[in-house]
mmCIF file of C-alpha atoms and ligand atoms in Angstrom:
data_model
loop_
_atom_site.group_PDB
_atom_site.id
_atom_site.type_symbol
_atom_site.label_atom_id
_atom_site.label_comp_id
_atom_site.label_asym_id
_atom_site.label_seq_id
_atom_site.Cartn_x
_atom_site.Cartn_y
_atom_site.Cartn_z
ATOM 1 C CA MET O 1 -2.918 -76.881 -8.385
ATOM 2 C CA GLN O 2 -2.233 -73.296 -9.345
ATOM 3 C CA LYS O 3 -4.173 -71.667 -12.101
ATOM 4 C CA THR O 4 -1.837 -70.663 -14.941
ATOM 5 C CA GLU O 5 -2.660 -67.388 -16.560
ATOM 6 C CA LEU O 6 -1.544 -66.299 -20.035
ATOM 7 C CA PRO O 7 1.293 -63.829 -19.394
ATOM 8 C CA THR O 8 0.252 -61.511 -22.213
ATOM 9 C CA PHE O 9 -2.598 -60.996 -24.628
ATOM 10 C CA ALA O 10 -0.707 -63.012 -27.230
ATOM 11 C CA ARG O 11 -2.764 -65.704 -28.898
ATOM 12 C CA LEU O 12 -0.853 -67.162 -31.796
ATOM 13 C CA ARG O 13 -3.909 -69.069 -32.916
ATOM 14 C CA ARG O 14 -5.659 -65.858 -34.014
ATOM 15 C CA THR O 15 -3.854 -65.802 -37.357
ATOM 16 C CA ARG O 16 -4.480 -69.519 -37.927
ATOM 17 C CA MET O 17 -8.256 -69.369 -37.752
ATOM 18 C CA THR O 18 -9.033 -69.178 -41.471
ATOM 19 C CA ALA O 19 -7.353 -70.306 -44.670
ATOM 20 C CA THR O 20 -7.134 -66.686 -45.772
ATOM 21 C CA LEU O 21 -5.347 -65.577 -42.617
ATOM 22 C CA ARG O 22 -3.001 -68.535 -42.827
ATOM 23 C CA SER O 23 -2.118 -67.619 -46.392
ATOM 24 C CA MET O 24 -1.489 -64.002 -45.333
ATOM 25 C CA VAL O 25 1.056 -64.919 -42.664
ATOM 26 C CA ARG O 26 2.712 -67.733 -44.629
ATOM 27 C CA GLU O 27 6.488 -67.236 -44.691
ATOM 28 C CA THR O 28 7.496 -69.753 -47.337
ATOM 29 C CA GLU O 29 5.739 -70.169 -50.652
ATOM 30 C CA LEU O 30 6.713 -73.021 -52.907
ATOM 31 C CA SER O 31 6.779 -72.190 -56.617
ATOM 32 C CA LYS O 32 7.157 -74.160 -59.830
ATOM 33 C CA ASN O 33 10.160 -71.943 -60.510
ATOM 34 C CA ASP O 34 11.970 -73.645 -57.637
ATOM 35 C CA PHE O 35 12.151 -77.009 -59.360
ATOM 36 C CA ILE O 36 14.782 -78.777 -61.439
ATOM 37 C CA TYR O 37 13.593 -82.128 -62.809
ATOM 38 C CA PRO O 38 16.125 -84.994 -63.170
ATOM 39 C CA LEU O 39 15.949 -87.167 -66.303
ATOM 40 C CA PHE O 40 17.742 -90.387 -67.278
ATOM 41 C CA VAL O 41 18.600 -90.747 -70.943
ATOM 42 C CA VAL O 42 19.516 -94.076 -72.563
ATOM 43 C CA PRO O 43 20.443 -95.152 -76.114
ATOM 44 C CA GLY O 44 17.786 -96.259 -78.592
ATOM 45 C CA THR O 45 14.448 -94.938 -79.790
ATOM 46 C CA LYS O 46 10.913 -95.179 -78.421
ATOM 47 C CA PHE O 47 12.350 -96.588 -75.213
ATOM 48 C CA LYS O 48 10.696 -95.798 -71.895
ATOM 49 C CA LYS O 49 11.197 -98.051 -68.897
ATOM 50 C CA GLU O 50 10.111 -97.362 -65.356
ATOM 51 C CA VAL O 51 12.757 -97.571 -62.633
ATOM 52 C CA SER O 52 11.355 -100.250 -60.327
ATOM 53 C CA SER O 53 12.465 -98.540 -57.117
ATOM 54 C CA MET O 54 11.248 -95.111 -58.301
ATOM 55 C CA PRO O 55 7.600 -95.241 -59.426
ATOM 56 C CA GLY O 56 6.903 -92.518 -62.001
ATOM 57 C CA VAL O 57 10.578 -92.158 -62.971
ATOM 58 C CA TYR O 58 11.767 -93.601 -66.283
ATOM 59 C CA GLN O 59 14.848 -94.310 -68.306
ATOM 60 C CA MET O 60 14.078 -92.775 -71.702
ATOM 61 C CA SER O 61 15.614 -92.627 -75.155
ATOM 62 C CA VAL O 62 16.335 -89.206 -76.672
ATOM 63 C CA ASP O 63 13.015 -88.991 -78.573
ATOM 64 C CA GLU O 64 11.061 -89.784 -75.394
ATOM 65 C CA ILE O 65 13.155 -87.325 -73.376
ATOM 66 C CA VAL O 66 12.238 -84.572 -75.832
ATOM 67 C CA ARG O 67 8.528 -85.404 -75.416
ATOM 68 C CA GLU O 68 8.992 -85.357 -71.664
ATOM 69 C CA CYS O 69 10.728 -81.976 -71.818
ATOM 70 C CA ILE O 70 7.824 -80.496 -73.761
ATOM 71 C CA GLU O 71 5.519 -81.605 -70.933
ATOM 72 C CA VAL O 72 7.910 -80.376 -68.236
ATOM 73 C CA LYS O 73 8.023 -76.952 -69.876
ATOM 74 C CA SER O 74 4.237 -76.823 -70.252
ATOM 75 C CA LEU O 75 3.860 -77.559 -66.536
ATOM 76 C CA GLY O 76 5.881 -74.422 -65.802
ATOM 77 C CA ILE O 77 9.052 -76.154 -64.584
ATOM 78 C CA PRO O 78 12.038 -74.065 -65.737
ATOM 79 C CA ALA O 79 14.842 -76.633 -65.792
ATOM 80 C CA VAL O 80 15.889 -80.269 -66.163
ATOM 81 C CA ILE O 81 19.123 -82.021 -65.222
ATOM 82 C CA LEU O 82 20.295 -84.848 -67.460
ATOM 83 C CA PHE O 83 21.989 -88.102 -66.495
ATOM 84 C CA GLY O 84 23.244 -90.376 -69.275
ATOM 85 C CA ILE O 85 23.560 -94.139 -69.465
ATOM 86 C CA PRO O 86 25.968 -94.980 -72.311
ATOM 87 C CA GLU O 87 26.013 -97.834 -74.800
ATOM 88 C CA HIS O 88 29.353 -99.160 -73.536
ATOM 89 C CA LYS O 89 31.225 -98.605 -70.315
ATOM 90 C CA ASP O 90 35.001 -98.827 -69.943
ATOM 91 C CA GLU O 91 37.716 -98.177 -67.359
ATOM 92 C CA ILE O 92 38.031 -94.498 -68.214
ATOM 93 C CA GLY O 93 34.407 -93.662 -69.004
ATOM 94 C CA SER O 94 35.213 -92.781 -72.617
ATOM 95 C CA GLU O 95 31.616 -92.216 -73.705
ATOM 96 C CA ALA O 96 31.212 -89.415 -71.174
ATOM 97 C CA TYR O 97 33.340 -86.977 -73.181
ATOM 98 C CA VAL O 98 32.692 -87.769 -76.824
ATOM 99 C CA GLU O 99 30.956 -85.319 -79.118
ATOM 100 C CA ASN O 100 28.091 -87.695 -79.804
ATOM 101 C CA GLY O 101 27.660 -89.145 -76.332
ATOM 102 C CA ILE O 102 24.193 -89.869 -75.047
ATOM 103 C CA VAL O 103 23.842 -86.687 -72.979
ATOM 104 C CA GLN O 104 25.334 -84.580 -75.768
ATOM 105 C CA GLN O 105 22.729 -86.013 -78.194
ATOM 106 C CA ALA O 106 19.915 -85.376 -75.730
ATOM 107 C CA VAL O 107 21.007 -81.782 -75.118
ATOM 108 C CA ARG O 108 21.033 -81.032 -78.850
ATOM 109 C CA ALA O 109 17.611 -82.580 -79.358
ATOM 110 C CA ILE O 110 16.023 -80.810 -76.372
ATOM 111 C CA LYS O 111 17.499 -77.397 -77.178
ATOM 112 C CA LYS O 112 16.169 -77.751 -80.738
ATOM 113 C CA GLU O 113 12.600 -78.547 -79.671
ATOM 114 C CA VAL O 114 12.265 -76.705 -76.341
ATOM 115 C CA PRO O 115 14.838 -73.896 -76.500
ATOM 116 C CA GLU O 116 13.453 -71.989 -73.487
ATOM 117 C CA LEU O 117 13.907 -74.933 -71.137
ATOM 118 C CA CYS O 118 17.104 -74.619 -69.076
ATOM 119 C CA VAL O 119 19.106 -77.792 -69.718
ATOM 120 C CA ILE O 120 21.601 -78.639 -66.998
ATOM 121 C CA THR O 121 23.929 -81.619 -67.347
ATOM 122 C CA ASP O 122 25.273 -83.747 -64.534
ATOM 123 C CA VAL O 123 29.027 -84.058 -64.967
ATOM 124 C CA CYS O 124 30.365 -87.310 -63.552
ATOM 125 C CA LEU O 125 31.950 -90.542 -64.761
ATOM 126 C CA CYS O 126 30.193 -93.116 -62.576
ATOM 127 C CA GLU O 127 27.536 -93.915 -65.183
ATOM 128 C CA TYR O 128 30.248 -94.362 -67.820
ATOM 129 C CA THR O 129 32.937 -96.420 -66.086
ATOM 130 C CA SER O 130 32.889 -100.223 -66.028
ATOM 131 C CA HIS O 131 33.768 -100.180 -62.308
ATOM 132 C CA GLY O 132 31.072 -97.614 -61.482
ATOM 133 C CA HIS O 133 33.414 -95.114 -59.833
ATOM 134 C CA CYS O 134 33.253 -91.378 -60.481
ATOM 135 C CA GLY O 135 36.796 -91.193 -61.845
ATOM 136 C CA ILE O 136 39.840 -93.195 -62.810
ATOM 137 C CA VAL O 137 40.831 -96.035 -60.515
ATOM 138 C CA ARG O 138 44.447 -97.108 -59.900
ATOM 139 C CA GLY O 139 44.838 -100.059 -57.567
ATOM 140 C CA ASP O 140 42.225 -99.320 -54.950
ATOM 141 C CA GLU O 141 42.535 -95.553 -55.210
ATOM 142 C CA ILE O 142 40.043 -93.316 -56.971
ATOM 143 C CA VAL O 143 42.504 -90.884 -58.523
ATOM 144 C CA ASN O 144 41.818 -87.163 -58.196
ATOM 145 C CA ASP O 145 43.895 -85.101 -60.611
ATOM 146 C CA ALA O 146 43.718 -87.318 -63.692
ATOM 147 C CA SER O 147 39.961 -87.662 -63.175
ATOM 148 C CA ILE O 148 39.229 -83.952 -63.070
ATOM 149 C CA GLU O 149 40.838 -83.527 -66.483
ATOM 150 C CA LEU O 150 38.306 -85.974 -67.891
ATOM 151 C CA LEU O 151 35.449 -84.281 -66.049
ATOM 152 C CA ALA O 152 36.514 -80.961 -67.553
ATOM 153 C CA LYS O 153 36.492 -82.528 -71.021
ATOM 154 C CA GLU O 154 33.033 -83.929 -70.314
ATOM 155 C CA ALA O 155 31.726 -80.520 -69.237
ATOM 156 C CA LEU O 156 33.154 -78.924 -72.368
ATOM 157 C CA THR O 157 31.401 -81.413 -74.678
ATOM 158 C CA HIS O 158 28.142 -80.712 -72.834
ATOM 159 C CA ALA O 159 28.574 -76.974 -73.370
ATOM 160 C CA GLN O 160 29.460 -77.538 -77.021
ATOM 161 C CA ALA O 161 26.237 -79.518 -77.424
ATOM 162 C CA GLY O 162 24.326 -76.519 -76.086
ATOM 163 C CA ALA O 163 23.899 -77.173 -72.361
ATOM 164 C CA ASP O 164 22.830 -74.089 -70.421
ATOM 165 C CA MET O 165 24.640 -75.103 -67.237
ATOM 166 C CA VAL O 166 26.942 -77.880 -66.028
ATOM 167 C CA ALA O 167 26.767 -79.574 -62.656
ATOM 168 C CA PRO O 168 29.787 -81.568 -61.461
ATOM 169 C CA SER O 169 28.654 -84.225 -58.962
ATOM 170 C CA ASP O 170 31.893 -86.109 -58.328
ATOM 171 C CA MET O 171 33.244 -84.298 -55.210
ATOM 172 C CA PHE O 172 36.877 -84.448 -56.348
ATOM 173 C CA ASP O 173 39.121 -81.574 -55.333
ATOM 174 C CA GLY O 174 39.718 -78.848 -57.891
ATOM 175 C CA ARG O 175 37.120 -79.910 -60.430
ATOM 176 C CA VAL O 176 35.185 -76.642 -60.433
ATOM 177 C CA LEU O 177 38.342 -74.707 -61.318
ATOM 178 C CA ALA O 178 39.321 -77.252 -63.992
ATOM 179 C CA ILE O 179 35.862 -76.946 -65.564
ATOM 180 C CA ARG O 180 35.812 -73.140 -65.303
ATOM 181 C CA GLU O 181 39.201 -72.925 -67.018
ATOM 182 C CA ILE O 182 38.324 -75.192 -69.925
ATOM 183 C CA LEU O 183 34.947 -73.498 -70.454
ATOM 184 C CA ASP O 184 36.499 -70.024 -70.424
ATOM 185 C CA ALA O 185 39.288 -71.082 -72.763
ATOM 186 C CA ASN O 186 36.650 -72.247 -75.250
ATOM 187 C CA ASN O 187 34.442 -69.181 -75.174
ATOM 188 C CA PHE O 188 31.885 -70.508 -72.727
ATOM 189 C CA GLN O 189 32.439 -67.771 -70.127
ATOM 190 C CA ASN O 190 28.694 -67.394 -69.714
ATOM 191 C CA ILE O 191 27.893 -71.005 -68.884
ATOM 192 C CA PRO O 192 27.288 -71.236 -65.126
ATOM 193 C CA ILE O 193 28.539 -74.066 -62.931
ATOM 194 C CA MET O 194 26.202 -75.538 -60.352
ATOM 195 C CA SER O 195 28.513 -77.509 -58.109
ATOM 196 C CA TYR O 196 27.464 -80.405 -55.957
ATOM 197 C CA ALA O 197 29.470 -78.650 -53.251
ATOM 198 C CA ALA O 198 28.456 -80.463 -50.071
ATOM 199 C CA LYS O 199 27.563 -83.943 -51.240
ATOM 200 C CA TYR O 200 27.467 -86.606 -48.577
ATOM 201 C CA ALA O 201 28.280 -90.315 -48.838
ATOM 202 C CA SER O 202 24.648 -91.305 -48.426
ATOM 203 C CA GLY O 203 22.537 -94.432 -48.345
ATOM 204 C CA PHE O 204 19.754 -92.376 -49.921
ATOM 205 C CA TYR O 205 21.308 -92.706 -53.410
ATOM 206 C CA GLY O 206 20.337 -96.386 -53.696
ATOM 207 C CA PRO O 207 17.406 -96.064 -56.139
ATOM 208 C CA PHE O 208 19.344 -93.563 -58.300
ATOM 209 C CA ARG O 209 22.070 -96.115 -58.837
ATOM 210 C CA GLU O 210 19.451 -98.472 -60.262
ATOM 211 C CA ALA O 211 18.165 -95.676 -62.521
ATOM 212 C CA ALA O 212 21.643 -94.596 -63.632
ATOM 213 C CA GLU O 213 23.177 -98.082 -63.564
ATOM 214 C CA SER O 214 26.066 -96.621 -61.591
ATOM 215 C CA THR O 215 26.500 -98.845 -58.544
ATOM 216 C CA PRO O 216 30.239 -99.225 -57.824
ATOM 217 C CA LYS O 217 31.459 -102.767 -58.514
ATOM 218 C CA PHE O 218 33.755 -102.628 -55.476
ATOM 219 C CA GLY O 219 34.366 -100.256 -52.602
ATOM 220 C CA ASP O 220 32.301 -97.124 -52.032
ATOM 221 C CA ARG O 221 32.427 -93.347 -52.469
ATOM 222 C CA ARG O 222 33.597 -92.446 -48.969
ATOM 223 C CA SER O 223 37.051 -91.316 -50.132
ATOM 224 C CA HIS O 224 35.507 -88.344 -51.944
ATOM 225 C CA GLN O 225 31.918 -87.786 -50.753
ATOM 226 C CA MET O 226 31.462 -86.263 -47.283
ATOM 227 C CA ASP O 227 30.990 -87.975 -43.959
ATOM 228 C CA PRO O 228 27.341 -87.501 -42.844
ATOM 229 C CA ALA O 229 28.576 -86.454 -39.403
ATOM 230 C CA ASN O 230 30.297 -83.290 -40.619
ATOM 231 C CA SER O 231 28.959 -79.756 -40.823
ATOM 232 C CA ASN O 232 31.908 -77.322 -40.661
ATOM 233 C CA GLU O 233 33.578 -79.309 -43.411
ATOM 234 C CA ALA O 234 30.569 -78.614 -45.634
ATOM 235 C CA LEU O 235 31.199 -74.886 -45.310
ATOM 236 C CA HIS O 236 34.817 -75.450 -46.248
ATOM 237 C CA GLU O 237 33.738 -77.460 -49.303
ATOM 238 C CA VAL O 238 31.295 -74.747 -50.373
ATOM 239 C CA GLN O 239 33.830 -71.963 -49.848
ATOM 240 C CA THR O 240 36.392 -73.803 -51.966
ATOM 241 C CA ASP O 241 33.913 -74.271 -54.795
ATOM 242 C CA ILE O 242 32.914 -70.600 -54.692
ATOM 243 C CA GLU O 243 36.580 -69.576 -54.846
ATOM 244 C CA GLU O 244 37.018 -71.870 -57.839
ATOM 245 C CA GLY O 245 34.126 -70.194 -59.648
ATOM 246 C CA ALA O 246 30.914 -72.035 -58.734
ATOM 247 C CA ASP O 247 27.822 -69.940 -59.480
ATOM 248 C CA ILE O 248 25.286 -72.091 -57.637
ATOM 249 C CA VAL O 249 26.178 -74.352 -54.707
ATOM 250 C CA MET O 250 24.313 -77.512 -53.858
ATOM 251 C CA VAL O 251 23.731 -79.509 -50.713
ATOM 252 C CA LYS O 252 22.854 -83.170 -51.213
ATOM 253 C CA PRO O 253 20.829 -85.063 -49.980
ATOM 254 C CA ALA O 254 18.290 -82.579 -48.652
ATOM 255 C CA LEU O 255 16.206 -83.959 -45.802
ATOM 256 C CA PRO O 256 18.856 -85.264 -43.380
ATOM 257 C CA TYR O 257 20.927 -82.132 -44.151
ATOM 258 C CA LEU O 258 18.484 -79.242 -43.700
ATOM 259 C CA ASP O 259 20.844 -77.768 -41.104
ATOM 260 C CA ILE O 260 23.607 -77.717 -43.720
ATOM 261 C CA ILE O 261 21.364 -75.958 -46.249
ATOM 262 C CA ARG O 262 20.608 -73.277 -43.657
ATOM 263 C CA ARG O 263 24.262 -72.802 -42.675
ATOM 264 C CA VAL O 264 25.371 -72.615 -46.305
ATOM 265 C CA LYS O 265 22.676 -70.075 -47.164
ATOM 266 C CA ASP O 266 23.377 -67.905 -44.118
ATOM 267 C CA THR O 267 27.145 -68.042 -44.510
ATOM 268 C CA PHE O 268 27.548 -67.421 -48.227
ATOM 269 C CA GLN O 269 24.261 -65.855 -49.422
ATOM 270 C CA MET O 270 24.819 -67.678 -52.712
ATOM 271 C CA PRO O 271 22.161 -69.152 -54.987
ATOM 272 C CA THR O 272 21.735 -72.429 -53.146
ATOM 273 C CA ALA O 273 20.321 -75.672 -54.485
ATOM 274 C CA ALA O 274 19.253 -78.766 -52.588
ATOM 275 C CA TYR O 275 18.952 -82.238 -54.088
ATOM 276 C CA ASN O 276 15.902 -84.087 -52.819
ATOM 277 C CA VAL O 277 17.452 -87.426 -53.784
ATOM 278 C CA SER O 278 16.125 -90.740 -55.026
ATOM 279 C CA GLY O 279 15.854 -92.461 -51.641
ATOM 280 C CA GLU O 280 13.879 -89.540 -50.236
ATOM 281 C CA TYR O 281 11.487 -89.861 -53.169
ATOM 282 C CA SER O 282 11.175 -93.631 -53.019
ATOM 283 C CA MET O 283 10.389 -93.669 -49.299
ATOM 284 C CA VAL O 284 7.453 -91.329 -49.787
ATOM 285 C CA LYS O 285 6.188 -93.236 -52.823
ATOM 286 C CA ALA O 286 6.449 -96.567 -51.002
ATOM 287 C CA ALA O 287 4.761 -95.418 -47.806
ATOM 288 C CA GLY O 288 2.097 -93.659 -49.866
ATOM 289 C CA ARG O 289 1.365 -96.854 -51.796
ATOM 290 C CA LEU O 290 1.038 -98.789 -48.566
ATOM 291 C CA GLY O 291 -1.453 -96.202 -47.357
ATOM 292 C CA TRP O 292 0.774 -95.350 -44.413
ATOM 293 C CA ILE O 293 1.071 -91.660 -45.253
ATOM 294 C CA ASP O 294 -0.698 -89.149 -47.464
ATOM 295 C CA GLU O 295 1.800 -88.981 -50.333
ATOM 296 C CA GLN O 296 0.810 -85.604 -51.759
ATOM 297 C CA ARG O 297 0.668 -83.902 -48.397
ATOM 298 C CA VAL O 298 4.020 -85.294 -47.297
ATOM 299 C CA MET O 299 5.583 -84.353 -50.641
ATOM 300 C CA MET O 300 4.505 -80.709 -50.292
ATOM 301 C CA GLU O 301 5.589 -80.613 -46.648
ATOM 302 C CA MET O 302 9.045 -81.952 -47.548
ATOM 303 C CA LEU O 303 9.541 -79.525 -50.425
ATOM 304 C CA THR O 304 8.351 -76.604 -48.307
ATOM 305 C CA GLY O 305 10.751 -77.650 -45.550
ATOM 306 C CA ILE O 306 13.668 -77.750 -47.963
ATOM 307 C CA LYS O 307 12.822 -74.269 -49.221
ATOM 308 C CA ARG O 308 12.271 -72.952 -45.684
ATOM 309 C CA ALA O 309 15.741 -74.264 -44.771
ATOM 310 C CA GLY O 310 17.199 -71.887 -47.363
ATOM 311 C CA ALA O 311 17.157 -73.628 -50.737
ATOM 312 C CA ASP O 312 16.485 -71.375 -53.725
ATOM 313 C CA MET O 313 16.234 -74.387 -56.034
ATOM 314 C CA ILE O 314 15.232 -77.985 -55.454
ATOM 315 C CA LEU O 315 16.308 -80.844 -57.680
ATOM 316 C CA THR O 316 13.451 -83.275 -57.220
ATOM 317 C CA TYR O 317 11.760 -86.252 -58.843
ATOM 318 C CA PHE O 318 8.539 -84.775 -57.420
ATOM 319 C CA ALA O 319 8.796 -81.707 -59.690
ATOM 320 C CA LYS O 320 5.979 -82.743 -62.037
ATOM 321 C CA ASP O 321 3.690 -84.024 -59.269
ATOM 322 C CA ALA O 322 4.213 -80.864 -57.216
ATOM 323 C CA ALA O 323 3.869 -78.499 -60.194
ATOM 324 C CA LYS O 324 0.466 -80.022 -60.933
ATOM 325 C CA LEU O 325 -0.690 -79.110 -57.425
ATOM 326 C CA LEU O 326 0.685 -75.557 -57.432
HETATM 327 C C1 LIG T 401 26.594 -89.208 -59.613
HETATM 328 C C2 LIG T 401 25.360 -88.836 -58.889
HETATM 329 C C3 LIG T 401 24.667 -89.532 -57.884
HETATM 330 C C4 LIG T 401 23.491 -88.824 -57.657
HETATM 331 C C5 LIG T 401 23.522 -87.712 -58.476
HETATM 332 N N1 LIG T 401 24.702 -87.720 -59.217
HETATM 333 C C6 LIG T 401 24.907 -90.823 -57.235
HETATM 334 C C7 LIG T 401 26.105 -91.119 -56.471
HETATM 335 O O1 LIG T 401 26.878 -90.257 -56.066
HETATM 336 O O2 LIG T 401 26.291 -92.327 -56.293
HETATM 337 C C8 LIG T 401 22.382 -89.229 -56.713
HETATM 338 C C9 LIG T 401 21.039 -88.669 -56.993
HETATM 339 C C10 LIG T 401 19.918 -89.339 -56.310
HETATM 340 O O3 LIG T 401 20.076 -90.240 -55.463
HETATM 341 O O4 LIG T 401 18.785 -88.961 -56.619
HETATM 342 N N2 LIG T 401 27.778 -89.076 -58.983
#
C-alpha cells in the first residue's frame, strides 16, 4: 500500500480547534430578527387549546393572542403571521372579508397593545370555506378569477384593520396583482405583500390543517399548489409574483426545498422568506419526545440550514424556542 501524502499544507481542522476560532470563521449566524412566528386565532375569550399534533402551539382567542404577542415581542422576535378560524364557515368563506372578522379583530387588538410588533396576515379562504378549499368551488373546479377578487377583499380588510403586511398563501394566478391594485386604490400603497410564491402541494401541511381546521372535505390542492418535482417552475412562479408587485417572496415548505430557496435567492436577489412548516416542526418535536434526537440541537441545525440556503426570513413555530437560545 502506498503512503498518501497531504498535497499541500492545508489543514482545514486548524480553524475548528476552539470554540472561538469556530465562531470567527462561521459563515451563517442565526438571529432573532430572522423569525416570523405563526399564530392561530379563534373566537371567544380566555381560550387557549394546544394543537395535539403540534406540542407548544395553541389555538388562542384574541385576548390570549395579545398576551402571546407581548411575550413574542419581549423575546426579540420582530413579527407574527396570523391565521384565523372563524365562527361559521360557508361556501364562499364570507367571514374572511368582513370588517369584524376574527383576524381583523386580532390585528386591531395586537396593534393597540404591541404597536411595534410587525403583524402580517395570511390571506387565504381555506380556513373560512365549508369545503376547506382556498377559493370558490364550481363542480369539481377550484375557480381562479372569482376567488382572487375575494382574496383581494380579504387583504383590504386586513390592511384596514391595521395589518403591517399581507401574505397571500393560495397560489392562484394573478392574486398578487389583484391585491396590489385594491390596496393602492385604497391608499395602502405602503403595505408590502409577502407572497407565498413557490408553495408546493406538500404532505408536510398535515398538522397545520388540524390547527387551522382547514382540511379539504374532498379533493386536494394539486390544481393550484406546485408539484414537488419541479424547480424551474418555481422560478417562473416567483418571477410572476415579482412582476405583479410582490415585495417579499416565499418558498414553502423549507427543508425538502432548500435547493429552491437557493435558486430563488441567487436568481432574483429579493427579500426571500422560507416557511418551516407544521410537519417539519412536528417531526422534530415527536422524535425529540421519543428521545431519538436532541430536539434543540436539531432545531438550530435546521434553522441555520434554511438561512444558509438563502432565506432572509424564516416563518417557524420554533421562533420562541430558538429565540430563547440565541
Ligand atoms: C393556507 C395555508 C397552509 C399553510 C399556510 N397557509 C395550508 C395549506 O395550504 O393547506 C401551511 C402551513 C404549515 O403547514 O405550517 N393555504
